[in-house]
Amino acid sequence: MPGRTFVFLLALAVGGDLGAQHVTHRMAGTVSCARLGTALASPGDLDGDGWPDFALGGRDRVEVRSGADGSLLYALTGMAGADFGFSVTGLGDVDLDGFPDFAVGAPHLATSGVGEVVVVSGGTGGVVHALVGSQPGDRFGFALASAGDLNGDGIQDLLVGSPGAGTPGTAAGRVDVIDGASGAVVATLPGLAPQANLGESLVSVGDLTGDGVPDWAAGAPGGNASQGGFFLDGTGEVVLVSGATTAILNILTGDAPQDGYGTALAALGDVDGDGVPDLAVGAPGHDGGASNGGAVRFLSLGGSGSVLTTSLGSSPNGGFGAAVILVGDQDGNGLPEVAVGAPQAPGGGTSRGEVGLVDVLAGQVTQVIPGSSDFSRFGTALVSGFDLDGDGRWEWGAGAPQAPNLLASLGAVTMFSAAPLLGPTGAGTLSQDILSINGSMGGTARRVDAVVGQALMLHLQQPMGNLQPAAFVVFGVLAAPAFTDAVALPYGIGRAAFLPCDLAPWAAPFLFVLANNLYVGPCSPFAASTAAPWTLTMSGGIPHPALMTLQAVVSTGVGSFGLSNAVILRIE
């Protein structure tokens, strides 16, 4: 029977783990050697459409992309060779125009490496502040981070790293604290020893001292204060700093020379429940899991910086820990996870790159997302902290600056969600939602969740204003399509959330037609159909985990057609 065949194909094609990550956006660079995805930030809603937007840094170029569909809002370019876009960070609304702003680093300004930082008005792309380093080789702007509001004026302040600063040739490093309102340097923390490279990474960690002012951490991956800062030691250290006074609160040191401890930092919030924020530290040269396989250490900052757990990279020379960011609870178990970049994995010199999702409290890698092409360096940069679908869980993204190949190095950025969701194309073209599953259109995420064996009722209403029973076709895909997978249908019907089977019959059964009384096409429908309003009842539900998306083309009158809303059905 058609219904049984439909259930069998669903089970065959999509049974399995539904905790996998789903792509929401694929944003590819278009400029040769621009290396889009070198740095990533989500400053907030820059165009006022209600969706958080993205700042994608590259080589002498920053692209601001829409969170709704990944389209280009505007692009900024810098001086050739200055590496404008090497670092980016969101800053909130520093110019008080109602739109969030962001900062961009160009650490190799004027080829001498003086460096520059530009604070950009997010709404217009105009310059709010332009700051320049103090001497050649500083690499001012190598790393950037919002410090939070340090002086109580309601405007976020800025941390700027200069890992090459110090007496020329020493590269002790420096971190400058910049007043967000004026752009003035209000405090400076110099590196502790030659070749420490203080300021190569930065993060605001929250209030460690209980004084009501957020504190911060700076990575010095070349340093080793416990050994007097030996030249080129490379053990690495992390300096915890008071946001109120810039006094050093603690120095945390890595395990062994060349670990690069402190290359990447991520604030974790309070994961161990002691009332004090905690920290993740990347050490991409660590040898504990494989030679230069890398590691990430999770630290409790409530005392002396004791180790909670450690996660080890498994690919030789993979560089696990080159980037790290908190992504919240991705697998629904109530425990926090981080994404960890290993841009040189899986080894063998391909530098395809990987991102591992790591359970913080267990220190275990729960999932690995590989890069899509050799030498793309997927996982070079990471971004998170935004909720596109309103389900209370963060989405996150990763950059692959040398995609699709080393020669082109256009760069690419991919955004992921723990739960499948649809973008604006899921709304269809009709004035009302007419396709439902168990009486629901799926809410903001346009997703209906059910359990194995639960009874299902699929219903297509008659379009509003159509006085005659409506001809229709309900088509589907055994997946949750990306935000950016929309495809234009012929005859001006509109942009569907995914490709219908009748336009690509060779892709069956992953593309399928559920019901069709509109035309005769190459993809046979699974269920009998009459004109809308139409209902399909499956009293036994679907006997296996499954994931599919449905949408319909419906007659709206003589010779006119519309596109229904799309709905994801997830069976667990």
Coordinates of C-alpha atoms in Angstrom, one line a residue:
M1 CA 0.0 0.0 0.0
P2 CA 1.2 3.6 -0.7
G3 CA 1.3 4.5 3.0
R4 CA 3.3 1.5 4.0
T5 CA 5.8 2.1 1.2
F6 CA 6.1 5.7 2.3
V7 CA 6.9 4.7 5.9
F8 CA 9.4 2.1 4.7
L9 CA 11.3 4.6 2.6
L10 CA 11.4 7.1 5.5
A11 CA 12.9 4.5 7.8
L12 CA 15.4 3.3 5.2
A13 CA 16.6 6.8 4.4
V14 CA 16.7 8.8 7.6
G15 CA 16.6 6.4 10.5
G16 CA 19.4 7.2 12.9
D17 CA 20.9 9.9 15.1
L18 CA 18.8 13.1 15.0
G19 CA 21.2 14.9 17.3
A20 CA 23.4 15.7 14.3
Q21 CA 24.0 19.3 13.4
H22 CA 21.9 20.9 10.6
V23 CA 23.1 23.6 8.3
T24 CA 21.2 26.9 8.4
H25 CA 23.4 29.0 6.2
R26 CA 26.2 28.4 3.6
M27 CA 28.0 31.7 2.8
A28 CA 30.7 31.4 0.2
G29 CA 33.2 34.1 -0.6
T30 CA 33.3 35.5 -4.1
V31 CA 36.6 37.4 -4.1
S32 CA 39.8 35.6 -5.0
C33 CA 42.2 35.2 -2.0
A34 CA 39.8 37.1 0.3
R35 CA 39.8 34.1 2.7
L36 CA 36.4 34.9 4.1
G37 CA 35.9 33.1 7.4
T38 CA 39.3 34.0 8.9
A39 CA 37.4 35.7 11.7
L40 CA 33.7 35.7 12.7
A41 CA 31.4 37.7 14.9
S42 CA 27.6 38.1 15.4
P43 CA 27.2 41.7 16.4
G44 CA 23.4 41.6 16.5
D45 CA 20.6 42.8 14.2
L46 CA 22.2 45.3 11.9
D47 CA 19.4 45.8 9.4
G48 CA 16.4 45.9 11.7
D49 CA 14.7 42.8 10.3
G50 CA 14.7 41.0 13.7
W51 CA 17.4 38.4 12.7
P52 CA 20.9 38.5 14.2
D53 CA 23.4 39.3 11.4
F54 CA 27.1 38.3 10.9
A55 CA 30.4 40.0 10.3
L56 CA 32.7 37.7 8.3
G57 CA 36.4 38.7 8.3
G58 CA 38.9 37.8 5.6
R59 CA 42.0 39.2 4.0
D60 CA 41.6 42.9 3.5
R61 CA 37.8 42.4 3.4
V62 CA 34.8 42.1 5.8
E63 CA 31.4 41.1 4.6
V64 CA 28.3 41.8 6.7
R65 CA 25.8 39.0 5.9
S66 CA 22.1 38.8 6.7
G67 CA 21.1 36.3 9.4
A68 CA 17.7 35.8 7.6
D69 CA 19.1 34.3 4.4
G70 CA 22.9 34.8 4.4
S71 CA 22.8 37.5 1.7
L72 CA 25.4 40.3 1.5
L73 CA 24.2 43.5 3.3
Y74 CA 27.5 45.4 2.7
A75 CA 31.2 44.8 2.4
L76 CA 34.2 46.8 3.8
T77 CA 37.7 46.8 2.4
G78 CA 41.0 47.8 3.8
M79 CA 44.5 48.7 2.6
A80 CA 46.0 45.9 0.6
G81 CA 48.2 43.7 2.7
A82 CA 47.0 45.1 6.0
D83 CA 44.9 42.0 6.7
F84 CA 41.8 44.2 7.5
G85 CA 39.4 41.5 8.7
F86 CA 41.9 39.3 10.5
S87 CA 39.9 39.8 13.7
V88 CA 36.3 41.0 14.4
T89 CA 34.2 41.4 17.5
G90 CA 30.7 42.7 18.3
L91 CA 30.5 45.8 20.6
G92 CA 26.9 46.6 21.1
D93 CA 25.7 50.1 20.2
V94 CA 28.7 52.4 20.9
D95 CA 27.5 55.3 18.7
L96 CA 24.0 55.2 20.1
D97 CA 22.2 55.1 16.8
G98 CA 20.0 52.1 17.8
F99 CA 22.0 49.5 15.9
P100 CA 24.8 47.3 17.3
D101 CA 28.4 48.0 16.1
F102 CA 31.5 46.0 15.7
A103 CA 35.3 46.3 15.5
V104 CA 37.7 45.1 12.8
G105 CA 41.4 44.5 13.2
A106 CA 44.1 45.0 10.5
P107 CA 47.3 43.9 12.4
H108 CA 49.6 44.3 9.4
L109 CA 48.8 47.9 8.5
A110 CA 51.4 49.5 6.2
T111 CA 53.2 46.1 5.9
S112 CA 55.3 47.1 8.9
G113 CA 52.8 45.5 11.3
V114 CA 52.0 48.7 13.2
G115 CA 48.4 47.6 13.0
E116 CA 45.0 49.3 13.1
V117 CA 41.6 48.8 14.6
V118 CA 38.4 50.3 13.1
V119 CA 35.2 50.5 15.1
V120 CA 32.3 50.3 12.5
S121 CA 28.8 51.6 12.9
G122 CA 26.8 48.4 12.2
G123 CA 23.8 50.1 10.7
T124 CA 25.7 52.2 8.1
G125 CA 29.1 50.7 7.8
G126 CA 30.7 54.0 8.7
V127 CA 33.7 54.6 10.8
V128 CA 33.1 55.4 14.5
H129 CA 36.8 55.2 15.7
A130 CA 40.0 54.4 13.9
L131 CA 43.0 53.4 16.1
V132 CA 46.6 52.8 15.1
G133 CA 49.3 50.8 16.9
S134 CA 52.4 52.6 18.3
Q135 CA 55.3 51.0 16.5
P136 CA 56.2 48.6 13.7
G137 CA 55.8 45.0 14.6
D138 CA 53.1 45.6 17.3
R139 CA 50.4 43.8 15.2
F140 CA 47.9 46.0 17.0
G141 CA 44.5 44.4 16.4
F142 CA 45.7 40.8 16.1
A143 CA 43.0 39.9 18.6
L144 CA 39.8 41.8 19.7
A145 CA 37.2 41.3 22.3
S146 CA 34.4 43.2 23.9
A147 CA 35.4 43.9 27.5
G148 CA 31.8 44.7 28.6
D149 CA 31.1 48.0 30.3
L150 CA 34.1 48.6 32.5
N151 CA 33.5 52.2 33.5
G152 CA 29.7 52.2 34.0
D153 CA 28.8 54.5 31.2
G154 CA 26.5 52.0 29.5
I155 CA 28.7 51.5 26.5
Q156 CA 30.8 48.4 25.9
D157 CA 34.6 48.9 26.0
L158 CA 37.2 47.1 23.8
L159 CA 40.2 44.9 24.3
V160 CA 42.9 45.1 21.7
G161 CA 45.8 42.6 21.5
S162 CA 49.3 43.5 20.1
P163 CA 51.3 40.3 20.4
G164 CA 54.3 41.7 18.7
A165 CA 54.6 44.8 21.0
G166 CA 57.5 45.5 23.3
T167 CA 61.1 46.5 22.8
P168 CA 61.7 45.9 19.0
G169 CA 62.3 42.2 18.4
T170 CA 61.2 41.0 21.9
A171 CA 57.4 40.4 21.1
A172 CA 56.5 40.4 24.7
G173 CA 53.0 41.6 23.7
R174 CA 50.5 44.1 25.0
V175 CA 46.8 44.5 25.6
D176 CA 45.2 47.9 25.4
V177 CA 41.8 48.7 27.0
I178 CA 39.9 51.1 24.7
D179 CA 37.0 53.3 26.0
G180 CA 34.0 52.4 23.7
A181 CA 32.6 55.9 23.8
S182 CA 35.7 58.0 23.0
G183 CA 38.1 55.5 21.4
A184 CA 40.8 56.5 23.9
V185 CA 43.3 54.0 25.4
V186 CA 42.4 54.0 29.1
A187 CA 44.6 51.2 30.4
T188 CA 47.5 49.0 29.1
L189 CA 48.8 45.6 30.2
P190 CA 52.4 44.8 28.9
G191 CA 53.7 41.3 28.2
L192 CA 55.7 39.7 31.0
A193 CA 58.6 38.3 29.0
P194 CA 60.2 38.2 25.6
Q195 CA 58.4 36.1 23.0
A196 CA 55.3 35.7 25.3
N197 CA 53.0 37.2 22.6
L198 CA 50.5 38.5 25.1
G199 CA 47.3 39.5 23.4
E200 CA 47.2 36.8 20.8
S201 CA 43.8 35.9 22.2
L202 CA 41.4 37.8 24.4
V203 CA 38.0 37.2 26.1
S204 CA 35.8 38.8 28.7
V205 CA 35.2 36.1 31.3
G206 CA 32.7 37.9 33.7
D207 CA 33.1 39.1 37.2
L208 CA 35.7 37.0 39.0
T209 CA 36.3 39.3 42.0
G210 CA 32.7 40.2 43.0
D211 CA 33.2 43.9 42.4
G212 CA 30.5 44.2 39.8
V213 CA 32.9 44.8 36.9
P214 CA 33.6 42.2 34.3
D215 CA 37.1 40.8 34.3
W216 CA 39.0 39.5 31.3
A217 CA 41.7 37.0 30.1
A218 CA 44.6 37.3 27.7
G219 CA 46.5 34.5 26.0
A220 CA 50.3 34.6 25.8
P221 CA 51.0 31.3 23.9
G222 CA 54.7 32.0 23.6
G223 CA 55.3 32.6 27.3
N224 CA 56.2 30.7 30.4
A225 CA 56.4 32.9 33.5
S226 CA 57.2 29.9 35.7
Q227 CA 60.5 29.4 33.8
G228 CA 61.4 33.1 33.6
G229 CA 60.0 33.5 30.1
F230 CA 62.7 31.6 28.2
F231 CA 63.1 32.7 24.6
L232 CA 60.8 30.7 22.2
D233 CA 59.7 28.4 25.0
G234 CA 56.2 28.3 23.6
T235 CA 54.6 26.6 26.7
G236 CA 52.0 29.3 26.8
E237 CA 50.1 31.0 29.6
V238 CA 46.9 32.8 30.3
V239 CA 46.7 36.0 32.3
L240 CA 43.6 36.8 34.3
V241 CA 43.0 40.5 34.7
S242 CA 40.8 42.8 36.8
G243 CA 38.5 44.8 34.6
A244 CA 38.3 47.5 37.2
T245 CA 42.0 48.1 37.8
T246 CA 43.9 46.1 35.1
A247 CA 45.8 44.3 37.9
I248 CA 46.8 40.7 37.3
L249 CA 44.6 38.3 39.2
N250 CA 46.3 35.1 38.2
I251 CA 48.7 33.5 35.6
L252 CA 47.9 30.0 34.4
T253 CA 50.6 28.1 32.6
G254 CA 50.5 25.2 30.1
D255 CA 52.2 21.8 30.3
A256 CA 55.1 21.7 28.0
P257 CA 57.2 23.7 25.5
Q258 CA 55.5 24.4 22.1
D259 CA 52.0 23.6 23.5
G260 CA 50.9 27.1 22.6
Y261 CA 48.6 27.2 25.7
G262 CA 46.4 30.3 25.4
T263 CA 46.2 30.4 21.6
A264 CA 42.4 30.4 22.0
L265 CA 40.1 31.3 24.9
A266 CA 36.4 31.0 25.5
A267 CA 34.3 32.2 28.4
L268 CA 32.1 29.4 29.8
G269 CA 30.0 31.0 32.4
D270 CA 29.7 29.1 35.7
V271 CA 29.8 25.4 34.6
D272 CA 30.9 23.9 38.0
G273 CA 28.3 25.7 40.1
D274 CA 30.7 27.5 42.4
G275 CA 29.3 31.0 41.6
V276 CA 32.4 32.1 39.6
P277 CA 32.8 32.1 35.8
D278 CA 35.0 29.5 34.2
L279 CA 37.3 29.3 31.2
A280 CA 38.3 27.1 28.2
V281 CA 41.9 27.4 27.0
G282 CA 43.2 26.0 23.7
A283 CA 46.7 24.5 23.3
P284 CA 46.9 23.4 19.6
G285 CA 50.5 22.1 20.0
H286 CA 49.8 19.7 22.9
D287 CA 51.0 16.2 22.4
G288 CA 48.7 14.3 24.9
G289 CA 46.4 12.7 22.2
A290 CA 48.7 12.8 19.2
S291 CA 51.8 14.6 18.2
N292 CA 50.8 18.3 18.0
G293 CA 47.2 17.0 18.1
G294 CA 46.2 19.8 20.4
A295 CA 44.0 20.0 23.5
V296 CA 41.5 22.2 25.3
R297 CA 41.5 22.6 29.0
F298 CA 38.5 23.6 31.0
L299 CA 39.3 25.6 34.1
S300 CA 37.4 26.5 37.3
L301 CA 38.3 30.1 38.1
G302 CA 36.7 30.1 41.5
G303 CA 40.1 29.2 43.1
S304 CA 43.5 28.9 41.7
G305 CA 42.4 27.9 38.2
S306 CA 42.1 24.2 38.8
V307 CA 41.4 21.9 35.8
L308 CA 37.9 20.6 35.5
T309 CA 38.5 18.4 32.4
T310 CA 40.8 18.2 29.4
S311 CA 39.8 17.2 25.8
L312 CA 42.6 15.9 23.6
G313 CA 42.8 16.1 19.8
S314 CA 43.4 12.8 18.0
S315 CA 44.8 13.9 14.6
P316 CA 48.6 14.4 14.4
N317 CA 49.4 18.0 13.7
G318 CA 45.6 18.7 13.6
G319 CA 45.8 21.8 15.8
F320 CA 42.8 20.9 18.0
G321 CA 42.3 24.0 20.2
A322 CA 43.3 26.6 17.6
A323 CA 39.8 28.0 18.1
V324 CA 37.2 27.4 20.8
I325 CA 33.8 28.9 21.7
L326 CA 30.9 28.1 24.0
V327 CA 27.9 26.8 22.0
G328 CA 25.5 26.0 24.9
D329 CA 23.6 22.7 25.2
Q330 CA 23.6 21.2 21.6
D331 CA 22.5 17.7 22.4
G332 CA 19.7 18.5 24.8
N333 CA 21.2 16.8 27.9
G334 CA 21.2 20.0 29.9
L335 CA 25.0 20.2 29.9
P336 CA 27.2 22.9 28.2
E337 CA 29.3 22.1 25.1
V338 CA 32.0 24.0 23.2
A339 CA 33.0 23.9 19.6
V340 CA 36.7 23.4 19.1
G341 CA 38.4 24.1 15.8
A342 CA 41.2 21.8 14.4
P343 CA 41.9 23.5 11.1
Q344 CA 44.8 21.3 10.1
A345 CA 43.0 18.0 10.8
P346 CA 42.6 15.2 9.9
G347 CA 46.3 14.9 9.3
G348 CA 48.3 13.8 6.3
G349 CA 48.9 17.4 5.3
T350 CA 45.4 18.0 3.8
S351 CA 44.4 20.7 6.3
R352 CA 40.7 20.0 5.5
G353 CA 39.9 21.0 9.0
E354 CA 37.4 19.7 11.6
V355 CA 35.3 21.1 14.4
G356 CA 34.6 18.9 17.4
L357 CA 31.7 19.4 19.8
V358 CA 32.9 18.7 23.3
D359 CA 31.0 18.1 26.5
V360 CA 32.6 20.5 28.9
L361 CA 32.1 18.5 32.2
A362 CA 33.1 15.2 30.6
G363 CA 35.8 16.5 28.4
Q364 CA 34.6 14.2 25.7
V365 CA 34.2 14.9 22.0
T366 CA 30.5 14.1 21.2
Q367 CA 30.5 14.9 17.5
V368 CA 33.0 15.8 14.8
I369 CA 32.0 17.9 11.8
P370 CA 34.6 17.7 9.0
G371 CA 35.6 20.3 6.4
S372 CA 34.3 19.8 2.9
S373 CA 37.5 20.2 0.9
D374 CA 41.3 19.7 1.2
F375 CA 43.3 22.7 2.4
S376 CA 40.1 24.7 3.4
R377 CA 41.1 24.9 7.1
F378 CA 37.6 24.5 8.3
G379 CA 37.4 25.5 12.0
T380 CA 39.9 28.4 11.8
A381 CA 37.3 30.7 13.3
L382 CA 34.1 30.1 15.3
V383 CA 31.1 32.1 16.3
S384 CA 28.1 31.4 18.5
G385 CA 25.7 33.1 21.0
F386 CA 22.7 33.7 18.6
D387 CA 19.4 31.9 18.5
L388 CA 17.9 31.9 15.0
D389 CA 14.9 29.7 15.6
G390 CA 13.7 30.8 19.1
D391 CA 14.1 27.4 20.6
G392 CA 16.3 28.6 23.4
R393 CA 19.5 26.9 22.0
W394 CA 22.3 28.7 20.3
E395 CA 23.3 28.2 16.7
W396 CA 27.0 28.4 15.8
G397 CA 29.2 28.8 12.8
A398 CA 32.7 27.9 11.5
G399 CA 35.0 29.5 8.9
A400 CA 37.0 27.8 6.2
P401 CA 39.1 30.6 4.8
Q402 CA 40.9 28.6 2.1
A403 CA 37.7 27.0 0.6
P404 CA 37.0 25.8 -2.0
N405 CA 40.8 25.2 -2.7
L406 CA 44.1 26.8 -1.7
L407 CA 44.6 28.5 -5.1
A408 CA 41.2 30.3 -5.0
S409 CA 41.0 30.9 -1.2
L410 CA 37.6 32.5 -1.6
G411 CA 36.7 31.4 1.9
A412 CA 33.4 30.1 3.2
V413 CA 31.3 30.1 6.4
T414 CA 28.8 27.5 7.5
M415 CA 26.2 28.1 10.3
F416 CA 24.8 25.1 12.2
S417 CA 21.8 24.4 14.4
A418 CA 21.2 21.6 16.9
A419 CA 17.6 21.4 15.7
P420 CA 16.4 21.5 12.2
L421 CA 14.8 24.8 11.2
L422 CA 13.6 26.7 8.2
G423 CA 14.4 30.2 7.2
P424 CA 12.0 32.9 5.8
T425 CA 11.3 30.8 2.6
G426 CA 9.4 28.4 4.9
A427 CA 6.6 30.9 5.0
G428 CA 5.6 30.3 1.4
T429 CA 3.8 32.9 -0.7
L430 CA 0.2 32.6 0.6
S431 CA -1.3 35.1 3.1
Q432 CA -1.9 32.3 5.6
D433 CA -0.4 29.0 6.7
I434 CA -2.4 26.1 5.3
L435 CA -0.2 23.0 5.7
S436 CA -0.2 21.5 9.2
I437 CA 0.9 18.3 11.0
N438 CA -1.2 17.2 14.0
G439 CA -2.8 20.7 13.9
S440 CA 0.5 22.6 14.1
M441 CA 2.4 24.6 11.6
G442 CA 5.5 24.2 13.7
G443 CA 5.8 27.7 15.3
T444 CA 8.8 29.9 14.7
A445 CA 11.1 27.1 13.7
R446 CA 8.3 25.6 11.5
R447 CA 9.1 22.2 13.0
V448 CA 6.7 19.6 14.5
D449 CA 8.2 17.0 16.8
A450 CA 6.7 13.6 17.4
V451 CA 7.8 10.2 18.8
V452 CA 8.1 6.9 17.0
G453 CA 4.7 5.3 16.6
Q454 CA 2.7 8.5 17.4
A455 CA -0.4 9.0 15.3
L456 CA 0.0 11.6 12.6
M457 CA -2.5 13.7 10.7
L458 CA -1.3 15.8 7.8
H459 CA -3.8 18.4 6.6
L460 CA -3.8 20.9 3.7
Q461 CA -6.5 23.6 4.0
Q462 CA -8.2 25.2 1.0
P463 CA -6.5 28.5 0.3
M464 CA -8.4 31.6 1.5
G465 CA -10.5 33.2 -1.2
N466 CA -10.6 30.1 -3.4
L467 CA -14.2 29.1 -3.8
Q468 CA -13.6 25.8 -5.5
P469 CA -11.8 22.7 -4.2
A470 CA -8.1 23.4 -4.8
A471 CA -5.8 21.2 -6.9
F472 CA -2.4 20.7 -5.2
V473 CA 0.9 18.8 -4.9
V474 CA 2.6 18.1 -1.6
F475 CA 6.3 17.4 -2.1
G476 CA 9.0 16.5 0.5
V477 CA 12.6 15.9 1.2
L478 CA 14.1 13.5 3.7
A479 CA 16.2 16.2 5.5
A480 CA 15.9 19.6 7.0
P481 CA 17.1 22.0 4.3
A482 CA 19.4 24.9 5.0
F483 CA 18.1 28.5 5.3
T484 CA 19.8 29.2 2.0
D485 CA 18.7 26.1 0.0
A486 CA 15.6 27.9 -1.5
V487 CA 14.9 27.2 -5.1
A488 CA 12.8 29.2 -7.6
L489 CA 9.8 27.3 -9.0
P490 CA 8.6 27.8 -12.6
Y491 CA 5.7 30.0 -13.6
G492 CA 6.4 32.6 -10.9
I493 CA 5.0 30.4 -8.1
G494 CA 7.7 31.5 -5.7
R495 CA 10.8 30.2 -3.9
A496 CA 10.4 26.8 -2.3
A497 CA 12.4 25.8 0.8
F498 CA 14.0 22.9 -1.2
L499 CA 14.0 21.3 -4.6
P500 CA 10.8 19.4 -5.5
C501 CA 11.1 15.8 -6.7
D502 CA 9.6 16.5 -10.1
L503 CA 12.4 18.9 -10.9
A504 CA 15.0 16.3 -9.9
P505 CA 13.4 12.8 -10.1
W506 CA 16.9 11.1 -10.1
A507 CA 17.1 12.2 -6.4
A508 CA 14.2 10.0 -5.3
P509 CA 13.5 8.6 -2.7
F510 CA 15.2 11.4 -0.8
L511 CA 13.0 13.8 -2.7
F512 CA 9.5 12.6 -3.0
V513 CA 5.9 13.5 -3.7
L514 CA 3.4 12.8 -1.0
A515 CA 0.2 13.6 -2.8
N516 CA -0.6 15.1 -6.2
N517 CA -3.8 15.8 -8.1
L518 CA -2.5 18.9 -9.9
Y519 CA -0.5 17.3 -12.8
V520 CA 1.1 14.1 -14.0
G521 CA 4.8 14.1 -13.2
P522 CA 7.8 11.8 -13.1
C523 CA 7.6 11.2 -9.3
S524 CA 4.6 9.1 -8.3
P525 CA 2.7 10.2 -5.1
F526 CA 2.7 7.9 -2.1
A527 CA -0.8 8.8 -0.8
A528 CA -4.1 9.0 -2.5
S529 CA -5.4 12.6 -2.9
T530 CA -8.5 14.6 -3.6
A531 CA -8.7 18.3 -4.0
A532 CA -7.9 20.5 -0.9
P533 CA -9.0 20.5 1.8
W534 CA -7.1 17.2 2.1
T535 CA -6.1 15.1 5.1
L536 CA -3.8 12.1 5.4
T537 CA -4.1 10.1 8.7
M538 CA -1.4 7.7 9.8
S539 CA -2.8 6.0 12.9
G540 CA 0.4 4.0 13.5
G541 CA 2.7 6.9 12.9
I542 CA 6.2 6.2 11.7
P543 CA 7.9 3.3 13.3
H544 CA 11.5 4.6 13.1
P545 CA 13.3 7.9 13.8
A546 CA 12.9 10.2 10.8
L547 CA 13.3 13.7 9.6
M548 CA 11.5 15.2 6.6
T549 CA 10.3 18.5 5.3
L550 CA 7.0 19.1 3.4
Q551 CA 5.7 21.9 1.3
A552 CA 2.8 22.3 -1.2
V553 CA 1.9 24.1 -4.4
V554 CA -1.8 24.9 -4.4
S555 CA -4.2 26.3 -7.0
T556 CA -5.5 29.7 -5.8
G557 CA -7.9 30.3 -8.7
V558 CA -8.2 29.8 -12.4
G559 CA -4.6 29.6 -13.8
S560 CA -3.0 30.9 -10.6
F561 CA -0.9 29.0 -8.0
G562 CA 0.6 29.7 -4.6
L563 CA 3.3 28.1 -2.4
S564 CA 2.2 26.8 1.1
N565 CA 4.2 27.1 4.2
A566 CA 6.8 24.4 4.8
V567 CA 6.9 22.2 7.8
I568 CA 9.6 20.0 9.2
L569 CA 8.5 16.7 10.8
R570 CA 11.0 15.2 13.3
I571 CA 10.3 11.7 14.7
E572 CA 12.4 10.7 17.7

